[in-house]
CSV table of C-alpha atoms in Angstrom, one decimal:
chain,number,residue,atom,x,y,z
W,1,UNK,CA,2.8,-5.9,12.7
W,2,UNK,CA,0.1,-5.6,15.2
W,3,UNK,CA,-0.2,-1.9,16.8
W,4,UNK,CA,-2.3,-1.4,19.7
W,5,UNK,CA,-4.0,1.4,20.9
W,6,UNK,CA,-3.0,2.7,24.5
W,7,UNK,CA,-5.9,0.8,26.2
W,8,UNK,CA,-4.5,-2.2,24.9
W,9,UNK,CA,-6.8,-3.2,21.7
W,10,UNK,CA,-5.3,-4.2,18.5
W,11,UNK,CA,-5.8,-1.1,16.1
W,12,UNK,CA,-6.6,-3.1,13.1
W,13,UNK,CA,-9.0,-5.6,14.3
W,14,UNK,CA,-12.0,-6.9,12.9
W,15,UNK,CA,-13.2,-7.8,9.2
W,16,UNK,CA,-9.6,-6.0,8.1
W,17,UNK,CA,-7.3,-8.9,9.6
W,18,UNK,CA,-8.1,-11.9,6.8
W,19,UNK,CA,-8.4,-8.9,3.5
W,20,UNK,CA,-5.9,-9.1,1.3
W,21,UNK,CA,-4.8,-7.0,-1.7
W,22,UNK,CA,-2.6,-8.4,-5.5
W,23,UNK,CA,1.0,-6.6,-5.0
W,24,UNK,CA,0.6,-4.7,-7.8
W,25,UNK,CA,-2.9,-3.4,-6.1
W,26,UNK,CA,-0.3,-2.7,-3.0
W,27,UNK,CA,2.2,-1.3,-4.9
W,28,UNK,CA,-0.2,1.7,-6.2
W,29,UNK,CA,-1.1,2.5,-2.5
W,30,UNK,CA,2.3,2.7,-1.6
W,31,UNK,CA,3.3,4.6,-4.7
W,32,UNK,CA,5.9,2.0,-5.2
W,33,UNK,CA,6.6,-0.5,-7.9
W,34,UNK,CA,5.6,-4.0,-7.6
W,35,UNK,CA,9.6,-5.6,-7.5
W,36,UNK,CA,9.5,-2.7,-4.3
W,37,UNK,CA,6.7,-4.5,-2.8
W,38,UNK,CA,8.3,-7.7,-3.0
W,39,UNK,CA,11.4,-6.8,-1.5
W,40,UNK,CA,9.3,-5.5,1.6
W,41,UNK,CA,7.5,-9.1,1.5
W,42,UNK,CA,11.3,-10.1,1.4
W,43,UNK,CA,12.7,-8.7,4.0
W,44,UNK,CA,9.5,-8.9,6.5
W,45,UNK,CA,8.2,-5.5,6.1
W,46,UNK,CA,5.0,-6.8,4.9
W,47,UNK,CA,3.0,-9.8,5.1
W,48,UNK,CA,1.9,-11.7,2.1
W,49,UNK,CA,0.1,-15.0,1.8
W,50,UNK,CA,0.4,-17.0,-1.6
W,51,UNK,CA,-2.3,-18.4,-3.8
W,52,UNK,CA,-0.7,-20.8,-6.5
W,53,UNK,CA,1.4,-17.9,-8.2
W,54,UNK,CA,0.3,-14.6,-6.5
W,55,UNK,CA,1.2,-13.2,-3.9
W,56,UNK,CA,-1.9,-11.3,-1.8
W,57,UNK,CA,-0.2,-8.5,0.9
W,58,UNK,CA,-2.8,-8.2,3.5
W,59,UNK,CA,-4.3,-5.0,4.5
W,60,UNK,CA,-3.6,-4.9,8.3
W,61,UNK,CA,0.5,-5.1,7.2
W,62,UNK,CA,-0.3,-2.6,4.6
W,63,UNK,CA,-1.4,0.0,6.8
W,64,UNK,CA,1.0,-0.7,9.3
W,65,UNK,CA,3.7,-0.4,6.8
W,66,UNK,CA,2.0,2.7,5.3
W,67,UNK,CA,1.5,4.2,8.7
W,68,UNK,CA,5.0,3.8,9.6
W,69,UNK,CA,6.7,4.8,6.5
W,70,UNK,CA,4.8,7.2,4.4
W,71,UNK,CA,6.4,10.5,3.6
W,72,UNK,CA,4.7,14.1,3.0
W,73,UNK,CA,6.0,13.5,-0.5
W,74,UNK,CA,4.7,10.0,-1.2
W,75,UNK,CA,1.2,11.2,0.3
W,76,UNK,CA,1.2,14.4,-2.0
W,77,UNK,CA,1.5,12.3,-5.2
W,78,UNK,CA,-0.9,9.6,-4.1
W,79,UNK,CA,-3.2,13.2,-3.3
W,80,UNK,CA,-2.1,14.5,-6.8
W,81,UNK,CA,-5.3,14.8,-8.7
W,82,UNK,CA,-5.7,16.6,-12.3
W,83,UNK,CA,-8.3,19.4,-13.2
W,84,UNK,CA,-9.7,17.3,-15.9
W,85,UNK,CA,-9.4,14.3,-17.8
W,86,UNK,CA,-7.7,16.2,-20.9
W,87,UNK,CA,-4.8,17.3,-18.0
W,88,UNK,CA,-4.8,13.5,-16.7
W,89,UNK,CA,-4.3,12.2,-20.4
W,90,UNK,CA,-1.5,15.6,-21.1
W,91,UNK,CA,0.4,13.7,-18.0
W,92,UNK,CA,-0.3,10.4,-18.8
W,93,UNK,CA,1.5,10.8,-21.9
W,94,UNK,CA,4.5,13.3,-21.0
W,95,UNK,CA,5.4,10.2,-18.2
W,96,UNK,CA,4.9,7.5,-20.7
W,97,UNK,CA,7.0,9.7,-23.6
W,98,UNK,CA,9.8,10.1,-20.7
């Protein structure tokens, strides 16, 4: 998971490399569900350290994954933001309604 830039530095050094984030907190920035998330903690994609019974994905694994893997589409509805907060509530409840 660690990139480097071309002169040789780790691209996500620093105060970054011991943050960590719940999976449901990564599962928003990925626009994925939380089970998703797991399964990518699973199968390697991302990094996760447990703390009795939550899993924390770290940032720097995050990024990379995001980096690697984020679509125009996925970006566009993370982007997605309402006029107002009567349009955000009008959506809210058409997605909840199904």
């Amino acid at each position: 998971m660690d990139e480097e830039t071309p002169e040789g530095e780790r691209l996500w050094s620093g105060a970054w490399e011991e943050m960590t984030v719940p999976v449901p907190l990564a599962a928003s920035l990925l626009c994925l569900s939380p089970h998703a998330v797991g399964q990518l903690i699973e199968g390697g994609h991302l990094v996760a350290e447990r703390h009795g019974n939550y899993r924390f994905v770290t940032l720097v694994s995050l990024f990379a994954y995001r980096r690697r893997h984020w679509t125009p589409e996925q970006a566009e509805k993370y982007n997605a933001t309402p006029e107002d907060d009567t349009t955000a509530l009008d959506q809210a409840a058409e997605q909840l309604a199904g």
